[in-house]
mmCIF file of C-alpha atoms and ligand atoms in Angstrom:
data_model
loop_
_atom_site.group_PDB
_atom_site.id
_atom_site.type_symbol
_atom_site.label_atom_id
_atom_site.label_comp_id
_atom_site.label_asym_id
_atom_site.label_seq_id
_atom_site.Cartn_x
_atom_site.Cartn_y
_atom_site.Cartn_z
ATOM 1 C CA MET A 695 -7.914 8.351 -28.726
ATOM 2 C CA MET A 696 -7.983 6.252 -25.574
ATOM 3 C CA ARG A 697 -9.539 6.653 -22.159
ATOM 4 C CA ARG A 698 -7.040 6.873 -19.338
ATOM 5 C CA SER A 699 -7.260 7.441 -15.552
ATOM 6 C CA ILE A 700 -5.249 10.121 -13.974
ATOM 7 C CA VAL A 701 -4.479 10.826 -10.344
ATOM 8 C CA LYS A 702 -6.477 13.873 -9.526
ATOM 9 C CA GLY A 703 -5.704 14.073 -5.734
ATOM 10 C CA VAL A 704 -4.088 12.265 -2.884
ATOM 11 C CA GLY A 705 -4.618 12.153 0.829
ATOM 12 C CA ALA A 706 -3.494 10.322 3.960
ATOM 13 C CA TYR A 707 -4.445 9.814 7.582
ATOM 14 C CA LEU A 708 -2.343 8.383 10.379
ATOM 15 C CA PRO A 709 -3.931 7.858 13.866
ATOM 16 C CA GLU A 710 -2.787 10.209 16.607
ATOM 17 C CA LYS A 711 -1.171 7.619 18.885
ATOM 18 C CA VAL A 712 2.530 7.002 18.143
ATOM 19 C CA LEU A 713 4.276 3.832 19.332
ATOM 20 C CA THR A 714 8.087 4.114 19.220
ATOM 21 C CA ASN A 715 10.687 1.347 19.101
ATOM 22 C CA ASP A 716 11.621 2.214 22.607
ATOM 23 C CA ASP A 717 7.904 1.823 23.753
ATOM 24 C CA LEU A 718 7.976 -1.668 22.144
ATOM 25 C CA SER A 719 11.104 -2.561 23.997
ATOM 26 C CA GLN A 720 8.934 -2.320 27.172
ATOM 27 C CA LEU A 721 6.601 -4.988 25.748
ATOM 28 C CA VAL A 722 8.916 -7.543 24.130
ATOM 29 C CA GLU A 723 12.649 -8.284 24.045
ATOM 30 C CA THR A 724 13.662 -5.969 21.306
ATOM 31 C CA SER A 725 15.542 -2.681 20.931
ATOM 32 C CA ASP A 726 15.392 0.476 18.901
ATOM 33 C CA GLU A 727 18.786 -0.468 17.433
ATOM 34 C CA TRP A 728 17.653 -3.963 16.274
ATOM 35 C CA ILE A 729 14.397 -2.590 14.754
ATOM 36 C CA LYS A 730 16.125 0.383 12.966
ATOM 37 C CA GLN A 731 19.040 -1.709 11.654
ATOM 38 C CA ARG A 732 16.931 -4.647 10.435
ATOM 39 C CA THR A 733 13.889 -2.813 9.128
ATOM 40 C CA GLY A 734 14.431 1.046 9.093
ATOM 41 C CA ILE A 735 11.267 1.462 11.176
ATOM 42 C CA GLU A 736 11.375 4.161 13.839
ATOM 43 C CA ARG A 737 7.792 4.477 14.823
ATOM 44 C CA ARG A 738 4.179 3.361 13.949
ATOM 45 C CA HIS A 739 0.749 4.850 14.606
ATOM 46 C CA ILE A 740 -1.945 2.975 16.512
ATOM 47 C CA ALA A 741 -5.691 3.489 16.042
ATOM 48 C CA ALA A 742 -7.575 4.653 19.160
ATOM 49 C CA ASP A 743 -10.128 2.406 20.928
ATOM 50 C CA GLY A 744 -13.259 2.517 18.884
ATOM 51 C CA GLU A 745 -11.571 3.943 15.776
ATOM 52 C CA LEU A 746 -12.256 1.586 12.850
ATOM 53 C CA THR A 747 -10.878 1.122 9.379
ATOM 54 C CA CYS A 748 -13.906 2.921 7.907
ATOM 55 C CA ASP A 749 -12.889 5.988 10.085
ATOM 56 C CA LEU A 750 -9.242 5.927 8.855
ATOM 57 C CA SER A 751 -10.478 5.395 5.280
ATOM 58 C CA ALA A 752 -12.931 8.303 5.292
ATOM 59 C CA LYS A 753 -10.349 10.721 6.720
ATOM 60 C CA ALA A 754 -7.739 9.819 3.952
ATOM 61 C CA ALA A 755 -10.540 9.838 1.295
ATOM 62 C CA LEU A 756 -11.696 13.326 2.394
ATOM 63 C CA ALA A 757 -8.122 14.642 2.213
ATOM 64 C CA ALA A 758 -7.829 13.185 -1.255
ATOM 65 C CA MET A 759 -11.162 14.709 -2.366
ATOM 66 C CA ASP A 760 -10.066 18.035 -0.980
ATOM 67 C CA ASN A 761 -6.657 17.791 -2.786
ATOM 68 C CA ALA A 762 -8.522 16.995 -5.967
ATOM 69 C CA GLY A 763 -11.058 19.786 -5.589
ATOM 70 C CA VAL A 764 -14.037 17.358 -5.929
ATOM 71 C CA THR A 765 -17.060 16.629 -3.699
ATOM 72 C CA ALA A 766 -19.018 13.395 -2.793
ATOM 73 C CA ASP A 767 -21.289 14.104 -5.752
ATOM 74 C CA ASP A 768 -18.341 13.752 -8.143
ATOM 75 C CA ILE A 769 -17.417 10.237 -7.036
ATOM 76 C CA ASP A 770 -19.015 7.189 -8.776
ATOM 77 C CA LEU A 771 -16.807 4.335 -7.503
ATOM 78 C CA VAL A 772 -15.253 3.524 -4.153
ATOM 79 C CA ILE A 773 -12.740 0.688 -3.879
ATOM 80 C CA LEU A 774 -11.075 -0.005 -0.538
ATOM 81 C CA ALA A 775 -8.044 -2.312 -0.174
ATOM 82 C CA THR A 776 -7.996 -3.683 3.282
ATOM 83 C CA THR A 777 -7.131 -6.897 5.187
ATOM 84 C CA THR A 778 -8.611 -5.510 8.441
ATOM 85 C CA PRO A 779 -12.256 -4.773 7.687
ATOM 86 C CA ASP A 780 -14.643 -3.395 10.318
ATOM 87 C CA ASN A 781 -16.831 -6.539 10.122
ATOM 88 C CA THR A 782 -16.955 -9.674 8.136
ATOM 89 C CA PHE A 783 -19.718 -8.072 5.987
ATOM 90 C CA PRO A 784 -20.826 -5.753 4.428
ATOM 91 C CA ALA A 785 -17.724 -4.365 2.796
ATOM 92 C CA THR A 786 -16.079 -1.619 4.838
ATOM 93 C CA ALA A 787 -16.206 0.381 1.568
ATOM 94 C CA ALA A 788 -19.995 0.565 1.882
ATOM 95 C CA ARG A 789 -19.638 2.266 5.274
ATOM 96 C CA VAL A 790 -16.985 4.638 3.809
ATOM 97 C CA GLN A 791 -19.332 5.493 0.875
ATOM 98 C CA ALA A 792 -22.068 6.289 3.397
ATOM 99 C CA LYS A 793 -19.786 8.351 5.682
ATOM 100 C CA LEU A 794 -18.564 10.394 2.705
ATOM 101 C CA GLY A 795 -22.113 10.973 1.359
ATOM 102 C CA VAL A 796 -21.283 9.300 -2.043
ATOM 103 C CA SER A 797 -24.456 7.987 -3.515
ATOM 104 C CA LYS A 798 -23.525 6.943 -7.026
ATOM 105 C CA GLY A 799 -21.985 3.646 -8.305
ATOM 106 C CA PRO A 800 -20.587 0.660 -6.427
ATOM 107 C CA ALA A 801 -18.401 0.486 -3.376
ATOM 108 C CA PHE A 802 -16.483 -2.636 -2.466
ATOM 109 C CA ASP A 803 -13.377 -4.029 -0.733
ATOM 110 C CA VAL A 804 -10.437 -5.737 -2.356
ATOM 111 C CA GLN A 805 -8.366 -8.253 -0.314
ATOM 112 C CA ALA A 806 -4.818 -8.677 -1.470
ATOM 113 C CA VAL A 807 -3.012 -7.972 1.729
ATOM 114 C CA CYS A 808 -0.004 -5.654 1.174
ATOM 115 C CA SER A 809 -0.580 -5.643 -2.603
ATOM 116 C CA GLY A 810 -4.171 -4.592 -2.049
ATOM 117 C CA PHE A 811 -3.766 -1.020 -3.211
ATOM 118 C CA ILE A 812 -2.204 -2.090 -6.556
ATOM 119 C CA PHE A 813 -5.088 -4.624 -7.066
ATOM 120 C CA ALA A 814 -7.625 -1.872 -6.224
ATOM 121 C CA LEU A 815 -5.958 0.665 -8.511
ATOM 122 C CA THR A 816 -5.899 -1.898 -11.320
ATOM 123 C CA GLN A 817 -9.625 -2.622 -10.884
ATOM 124 C CA ALA A 818 -10.493 1.132 -10.706
ATOM 125 C CA ASP A 819 -8.346 1.881 -13.879
ATOM 126 C CA ASN A 820 -9.967 -0.895 -15.734
ATOM 127 C CA MET A 821 -13.525 0.271 -14.877
ATOM 128 C CA ILE A 822 -12.689 3.841 -15.785
ATOM 129 C CA ARG A 823 -11.136 2.726 -19.158
ATOM 130 C CA LEU A 824 -14.309 0.685 -19.787
ATOM 131 C CA GLY A 825 -16.475 3.698 -19.152
ATOM 132 C CA GLN A 826 -18.109 2.165 -16.067
ATOM 133 C CA ALA A 827 -16.866 4.942 -13.772
ATOM 134 C CA LYS A 828 -15.736 8.566 -14.271
ATOM 135 C CA ARG A 829 -14.142 9.382 -10.858
ATOM 136 C CA ALA A 830 -13.069 6.759 -8.455
ATOM 137 C CA LEU A 831 -11.852 6.810 -4.814
ATOM 138 C CA VAL A 832 -9.176 4.191 -4.374
ATOM 139 C CA ILE A 833 -8.267 3.657 -0.684
ATOM 140 C CA GLY A 834 -5.820 1.551 1.232
ATOM 141 C CA ALA A 835 -6.483 1.317 4.959
ATOM 142 C CA GLU A 836 -5.457 -0.971 7.739
ATOM 143 C CA ILE A 837 -5.649 -1.479 11.516
ATOM 144 C CA TYR A 838 -2.955 -4.167 11.904
ATOM 145 C CA SER A 839 -2.634 -3.415 15.572
ATOM 146 C CA ARG A 840 -5.773 -5.575 16.032
ATOM 147 C CA ILE A 841 -4.320 -8.696 14.350
ATOM 148 C CA LEU A 842 -0.878 -8.754 15.909
ATOM 149 C CA ASP A 843 0.368 -11.013 18.656
ATOM 150 C CA TRP A 844 1.921 -8.332 20.969
ATOM 151 C CA GLN A 845 4.100 -10.919 22.473
ATOM 152 C CA ASP A 846 5.708 -12.035 19.185
ATOM 153 C CA ARG A 847 8.724 -9.787 18.569
ATOM 154 C CA SER A 848 9.271 -11.191 15.098
ATOM 155 C CA THR A 849 5.981 -9.628 13.851
ATOM 156 C CA CYS A 850 4.742 -6.955 16.293
ATOM 157 C CA VAL A 851 7.479 -4.461 15.645
ATOM 158 C CA LEU A 852 6.931 -4.520 11.985
ATOM 159 C CA PHE A 853 3.393 -3.201 11.428
ATOM 160 C CA GLY A 854 1.175 -0.128 12.012
ATOM 161 C CA ASP A 855 -2.152 1.509 11.336
ATOM 162 C CA GLY A 856 -2.965 4.109 8.667
ATOM 163 C CA ALA A 857 -4.803 4.984 5.460
ATOM 164 C CA GLY A 858 -4.067 6.557 2.150
ATOM 165 C CA ALA A 859 -6.345 7.427 -0.734
ATOM 166 C CA ILE A 860 -6.382 8.735 -4.311
ATOM 167 C CA VAL A 861 -8.931 10.196 -6.571
ATOM 168 C CA LEU A 862 -8.659 8.624 -10.001
ATOM 169 C CA GLU A 863 -10.380 10.485 -12.878
ATOM 170 C CA ALA A 864 -11.123 9.631 -16.492
ATOM 171 C CA ALA A 865 -9.159 11.620 -19.066
ATOM 172 C CA GLU A 866 -8.672 11.333 -22.805
ATOM 173 C CA GLY A 867 -5.221 10.197 -23.967
ATOM 174 C CA GLU A 868 -3.753 9.248 -27.295
ATOM 175 C CA GLY A 869 -3.038 5.579 -26.355
ATOM 176 C CA SER A 870 0.741 6.083 -26.381
ATOM 177 C CA ASN A 871 3.294 5.946 -23.479
ATOM 178 C CA THR A 872 3.453 9.673 -23.467
ATOM 179 C CA ASP A 873 -0.172 9.940 -22.136
ATOM 180 C CA ARG A 874 -0.615 11.156 -18.536
ATOM 181 C CA GLY A 875 -2.227 8.721 -16.067
ATOM 182 C CA VAL A 876 -2.030 4.945 -15.501
ATOM 183 C CA LEU A 877 -0.035 3.474 -18.441
ATOM 184 C CA ALA A 878 -0.022 -0.185 -17.341
ATOM 185 C CA THR A 879 -0.634 -2.529 -14.445
ATOM 186 C CA SER A 880 0.367 -6.015 -13.717
ATOM 187 C CA LEU A 881 -0.829 -8.418 -10.978
ATOM 188 C CA GLY A 882 0.134 -11.879 -9.800
ATOM 189 C CA THR A 883 -0.660 -14.497 -7.127
ATOM 190 C CA ASP A 884 0.926 -17.715 -6.061
ATOM 191 C CA GLY A 885 -1.409 -19.489 -3.644
ATOM 192 C CA ARG A 886 1.093 -22.162 -2.887
ATOM 193 C CA CYS A 887 2.904 -19.595 -0.640
ATOM 194 C CA TYR A 888 -0.167 -19.111 1.570
ATOM 195 C CA ASP A 889 1.583 -20.533 4.667
ATOM 196 C CA HIS A 890 4.566 -18.152 4.445
ATOM 197 C CA LEU A 891 2.480 -15.073 5.497
ATOM 198 C CA TYR A 892 -1.086 -15.538 6.875
ATOM 199 C CA VAL A 893 -3.400 -14.876 9.781
ATOM 200 C CA ASP A 894 -4.093 -17.987 11.933
ATOM 201 C CA GLY A 895 -7.820 -17.302 12.122
ATOM 202 C CA GLY A 896 -10.909 -16.473 10.115
ATOM 203 C CA VAL A 897 -14.623 -16.778 9.738
ATOM 204 C CA ALA A 898 -14.824 -20.265 8.250
ATOM 205 C CA SER A 899 -11.792 -21.782 9.985
ATOM 206 C CA THR A 900 -11.819 -20.542 13.656
ATOM 207 C CA GLN A 901 -14.570 -17.916 13.887
ATOM 208 C CA THR A 902 -11.809 -15.621 15.384
ATOM 209 C CA ALA A 903 -9.851 -12.844 13.700
ATOM 210 C CA GLY A 904 -6.425 -14.470 14.407
ATOM 211 C CA VAL A 905 -2.926 -12.940 14.376
ATOM 212 C CA VAL A 906 -0.176 -12.455 11.775
ATOM 213 C CA LYS A 907 2.279 -15.303 11.206
ATOM 214 C CA MET A 908 5.222 -14.863 8.947
ATOM 215 C CA ALA A 909 8.321 -16.656 7.678
ATOM 216 C CA GLY A 910 10.216 -13.417 7.380
ATOM 217 C CA LYS A 911 13.192 -14.622 5.241
ATOM 218 C CA GLU A 912 11.145 -16.247 2.581
ATOM 219 C CA VAL A 913 8.767 -13.194 2.384
ATOM 220 C CA PHE A 914 11.907 -10.910 2.145
ATOM 221 C CA ARG A 915 13.454 -12.991 -0.696
ATOM 222 C CA GLN A 916 10.285 -13.214 -2.769
ATOM 223 C CA ALA A 917 9.331 -9.550 -1.994
ATOM 224 C CA VAL A 918 12.499 -8.395 -3.737
ATOM 225 C CA SER A 919 12.188 -10.607 -6.773
ATOM 226 C CA ARG A 920 8.484 -10.155 -7.292
ATOM 227 C CA MET A 921 8.582 -6.336 -7.036
ATOM 228 C CA CYS A 922 11.503 -6.111 -9.460
ATOM 229 C CA GLU A 923 9.823 -8.454 -11.973
ATOM 230 C CA SER A 924 6.502 -6.632 -11.724
ATOM 231 C CA VAL A 925 8.129 -3.278 -12.376
ATOM 232 C CA GLU A 926 10.127 -4.682 -15.291
ATOM 233 C CA GLN A 927 6.838 -6.101 -16.671
ATOM 234 C CA VAL A 928 4.943 -2.824 -16.689
ATOM 235 C CA LEU A 929 7.867 -1.067 -18.219
ATOM 236 C CA ALA A 930 8.024 -3.618 -21.044
ATOM 237 C CA ASP A 931 4.251 -3.328 -21.563
ATOM 238 C CA CYS A 932 4.821 0.363 -22.318
ATOM 239 C CA ASP A 933 7.926 0.094 -24.346
ATOM 240 C CA LEU A 934 9.817 1.937 -21.591
ATOM 241 C CA SER A 935 13.065 0.995 -19.812
ATOM 242 C CA LYS A 936 14.459 1.324 -16.363
ATOM 243 C CA GLU A 937 16.221 4.534 -17.466
ATOM 244 C CA ASP A 938 12.860 6.116 -18.104
ATOM 245 C CA LEU A 939 11.817 5.731 -14.528
ATOM 246 C CA ASN A 940 11.814 8.983 -12.518
ATOM 247 C CA TRP A 941 10.412 7.534 -9.333
ATOM 248 C CA LEU A 942 9.880 4.286 -7.562
ATOM 249 C CA ILE A 943 7.176 3.942 -4.759
ATOM 250 C CA PRO A 944 7.672 0.442 -3.448
ATOM 251 C CA HIS A 945 5.561 -1.110 -0.620
ATOM 252 C CA GLN A 946 6.987 0.165 2.627
ATOM 253 C CA ALA A 947 7.714 -2.989 4.807
ATOM 254 C CA ASN A 948 11.541 -2.915 5.325
ATOM 255 C CA ILE A 949 14.239 -0.467 4.246
ATOM 256 C CA ARG A 950 16.491 -3.371 3.310
ATOM 257 C CA ILE A 951 13.828 -4.764 0.848
ATOM 258 C CA ILE A 952 13.250 -1.236 -0.559
ATOM 259 C CA ASN A 953 17.003 -0.629 -1.043
ATOM 260 C CA LYS A 954 17.482 -4.080 -2.755
ATOM 261 C CA VAL A 955 14.596 -3.416 -5.154
ATOM 262 C CA GLY A 956 15.986 0.058 -6.030
ATOM 263 C CA ASP A 957 19.508 -1.320 -6.574
ATOM 264 C CA LYS A 958 18.260 -4.191 -8.717
ATOM 265 C CA LEU A 959 16.379 -1.806 -10.863
ATOM 266 C CA GLY A 960 19.492 0.384 -11.136
ATOM 267 C CA LEU A 961 17.853 3.310 -9.538
ATOM 268 C CA ASP A 962 19.572 6.037 -7.538
ATOM 269 C CA GLY A 963 18.373 6.072 -3.956
ATOM 270 C CA SER A 964 17.185 9.658 -4.473
ATOM 271 C CA LYS A 965 14.559 8.319 -6.911
ATOM 272 C CA VAL A 966 13.041 5.868 -4.330
ATOM 273 C CA ILE A 967 10.313 7.204 -1.983
ATOM 274 C CA VAL A 968 10.920 5.947 1.611
ATOM 275 C CA THR A 969 8.384 6.523 4.460
ATOM 276 C CA VAL A 970 8.656 3.266 6.347
ATOM 277 C CA GLN A 971 10.566 4.940 9.156
ATOM 278 C CA ASP A 972 7.435 7.041 9.997
ATOM 279 C CA HIS A 973 4.619 4.441 9.836
ATOM 280 C CA ALA A 974 6.086 0.936 9.593
ATOM 281 C CA ASN A 975 4.301 -1.610 7.369
ATOM 282 C CA THR A 976 0.629 -0.430 6.997
ATOM 283 C CA SER A 977 -0.028 -3.183 4.419
ATOM 284 C CA ALA A 978 -2.384 -1.887 1.769
ATOM 285 C CA ALA A 979 -1.841 1.689 2.921
ATOM 286 C CA THR A 980 1.796 2.033 2.430
ATOM 287 C CA ILE A 981 1.738 3.013 -1.273
ATOM 288 C CA PRO A 982 -0.895 5.757 -1.035
ATOM 289 C CA LEU A 983 0.780 7.046 2.171
ATOM 290 C CA ALA A 984 4.139 7.186 0.265
ATOM 291 C CA LEU A 985 2.550 8.681 -2.832
ATOM 292 C CA THR A 986 0.894 11.387 -0.747
ATOM 293 C CA HIS A 987 4.215 12.139 0.882
ATOM 294 C CA GLY A 988 5.777 12.587 -2.510
ATOM 295 C CA VAL A 989 3.005 14.885 -3.684
ATOM 296 C CA LYS A 990 3.160 17.050 -0.418
ATOM 297 C CA LYS A 991 6.970 17.369 -0.925
ATOM 298 C CA GLY A 992 6.466 18.525 -4.465
ATOM 299 C CA LEU A 993 8.690 15.776 -5.898
ATOM 300 C CA PHE A 994 6.732 14.837 -8.936
ATOM 301 C CA LYS A 995 6.916 17.014 -12.119
ATOM 302 C CA PRO A 996 4.411 16.707 -14.950
ATOM 303 C CA GLY A 997 5.560 14.014 -17.272
ATOM 304 C CA ASP A 998 7.487 11.984 -14.663
ATOM 305 C CA VAL A 999 7.210 8.259 -14.918
ATOM 306 C CA ILE A 1000 6.352 6.618 -11.517
ATOM 307 C CA ALA A 1001 6.323 2.953 -10.759
ATOM 308 C CA LEU A 1002 4.239 1.647 -7.800
ATOM 309 C CA THR A 1003 4.908 -1.934 -6.671
ATOM 310 C CA ALA A 1004 4.008 -4.215 -3.796
ATOM 311 C CA MET A 1005 4.193 -7.789 -2.613
ATOM 312 C CA GLY A 1006 2.220 -9.457 0.198
ATOM 313 C CA GLY A 1007 0.443 -12.491 1.660
ATOM 314 C CA GLY A 1008 -0.968 -14.914 -0.754
ATOM 315 C CA PHE A 1009 1.608 -14.442 -2.117
ATOM 316 C CA THR A 1010 0.320 -11.512 -4.185
ATOM 317 C CA TRP A 1011 2.280 -9.010 -6.076
ATOM 318 C CA GLY A 1012 1.941 -6.293 -8.712
ATOM 319 C CA ALA A 1013 2.904 -2.962 -10.143
ATOM 320 C CA ALA A 1014 1.314 0.138 -11.784
ATOM 321 C CA LEU A 1015 3.177 2.528 -14.061
ATOM 322 C CA LEU A 1016 1.902 6.097 -14.062
ATOM 323 C CA ARG A 1017 2.893 9.242 -16.002
ATOM 324 C CA TRP A 1018 2.329 12.220 -13.721
HETATM 325 O O1 UT7 B 750 4.731 -6.715 3.423
HETATM 326 C C1 UT7 B 750 5.123 -8.008 3.256
HETATM 327 C C2 UT7 B 750 5.264 -8.550 4.678
HETATM 328 N N1 UT7 B 750 6.456 -8.450 5.406
HETATM 329 C C3 UT7 B 750 7.761 -8.189 4.918
HETATM 330 O O2 UT7 B 750 8.012 -7.812 3.880
HETATM 331 C C4 UT7 B 750 8.826 -8.561 5.857
HETATM 332 C C5 UT7 B 750 9.825 -9.447 5.223
HETATM 333 N N2 UT7 B 750 10.803 -9.808 6.161
HETATM 334 C C6 UT7 B 750 11.675 -9.056 6.875
HETATM 335 O O3 UT7 B 750 11.525 -7.821 6.783
HETATM 336 C C7 UT7 B 750 12.744 -9.643 7.797
HETATM 337 O O4 UT7 B 750 12.895 -10.986 7.444
HETATM 338 C C8 UT7 B 750 12.506 -9.374 9.222
HETATM 339 C C9 UT7 B 750 12.624 -8.010 9.632
HETATM 340 C C10 UT7 B 750 11.122 -9.952 9.649
HETATM 341 C C11 UT7 B 750 13.499 -10.196 10.107
HETATM 342 O O5 UT7 B 750 14.907 -9.750 9.717
HETATM 343 P P1 UT7 B 750 16.017 -10.838 9.514
HETATM 344 O O6 UT7 B 750 17.215 -10.162 9.182
HETATM 345 O O7 UT7 B 750 15.502 -11.873 8.505
HETATM 346 O O8 UT7 B 750 16.132 -11.478 10.924
HETATM 347 P P2 UT7 B 750 15.809 -12.995 11.387
HETATM 348 O O9 UT7 B 750 14.451 -13.414 11.277
HETATM 349 O O10 UT7 B 750 16.857 -13.882 10.735
HETATM 350 O O11 UT7 B 750 16.293 -12.864 12.929
HETATM 351 C C12 UT7 B 750 17.612 -12.555 13.294
HETATM 352 C C13 UT7 B 750 17.699 -12.691 14.799
HETATM 353 C C14 UT7 B 750 17.066 -13.916 15.357
HETATM 354 O O12 UT7 B 750 17.898 -14.325 16.433
HETATM 355 P P3 UT7 B 750 18.869 -15.460 16.382
HETATM 356 O O13 UT7 B 750 18.145 -16.657 15.989
HETATM 357 O O14 UT7 B 750 19.865 -15.071 15.344
HETATM 358 O O15 UT7 B 750 19.484 -15.543 17.721
HETATM 359 C C15 UT7 B 750 15.692 -13.412 15.827
HETATM 360 O O16 UT7 B 750 15.259 -14.209 16.946
HETATM 361 O O17 UT7 B 750 16.944 -11.538 15.303
HETATM 362 C C16 UT7 B 750 16.032 -12.067 16.354
HETATM 363 N N3 UT7 B 750 14.852 -11.122 16.297
HETATM 364 C C17 UT7 B 750 14.752 -10.011 16.996
HETATM 365 N N4 UT7 B 750 15.656 -9.460 17.877
HETATM 366 C C18 UT7 B 750 15.294 -8.243 18.467
HETATM 367 C C19 UT7 B 750 13.643 -11.297 15.566
HETATM 368 N N5 UT7 B 750 12.853 -10.240 15.836
HETATM 369 C C20 UT7 B 750 13.520 -9.468 16.666
HETATM 370 C C21 UT7 B 750 13.212 -8.244 17.298
HETATM 371 N N6 UT7 B 750 14.172 -7.679 18.160
HETATM 372 N N7 UT7 B 750 11.997 -7.541 17.134
#
């Protein structure tokens, strides 16, 4: 027997305000046609004044708890993946824990930019497998609208605000690749690529929050290769092959990246979850948003093998393989 963690519930929250490509063309020299063609993005959501990352997180977490049929008393771990915390400290997860009324176990943030949800899921899975937690909330939440240069068309059209969450619960498995739940995870970082995607401010450097700077082409190239390698790694770790994959949930940054990853893995487009058109790149939130979309659409059948993968600033990357 072996302890596993299974996805018990999912939830999402997108702020009310929608910013379309046409709206953006009033701000910078761009067009709906360029954005759609180069990225697949049609709209993004923008947090209201005074709405914080903890608010988005708590709404997504409550939806996930409701979907799982659990209450705050059942949760004993909160991990929040975010690059846009409410304050420098304490962790935004601590605020989320208090907002939800969770009173057991630790709550902390994980910072791995767009790969943050995979890093947080890996941490939660490891803690559950070690017996350090029974039921975890794993959240990805971001307010990128507050770290964008709204005059830089090469970045401001790409990102949006939002949150997604899952409830991960301990379950007994046999230790084989037919178990339900998280079968394998794989993470990586190459700090030499720091300058390709970063924010030009911070507590120690400028005492300001800064704005996103990106070498788009290099990020694109590495995103495709790192996500493919990560998925191949978790499949190999479980003695499974690409043919065993029922679903791919890649980080939602650009439809061209998503299609290339799907093609390189030999997957039919119908097996790849795509939501980037509806919320743009919400960094650590894209994977739980896309996972929630798939669940709400009733796409996943018991026994399906699902690969989640992401790549982001750092560079960081990773994948998780689940059996539904
Ligand atoms: O989550 C990880 C983080 N991010 C990503 O994964 C993003 C990775 N990169 C990308 O998605 C793409 O590289 C971009 C969408 C950022 C850019 O697409 P591209 O096909 O690499 O375009 P480009 O940067 O080569 O720019 C092509 C042209 C340029 O004009 P010239 O030099 O050819 O005259 C840009 O100035 O498009 C221009 N351009 C724009 N035009 C209209 C750049 N941004 C815009 C814009 N609207 N918003």
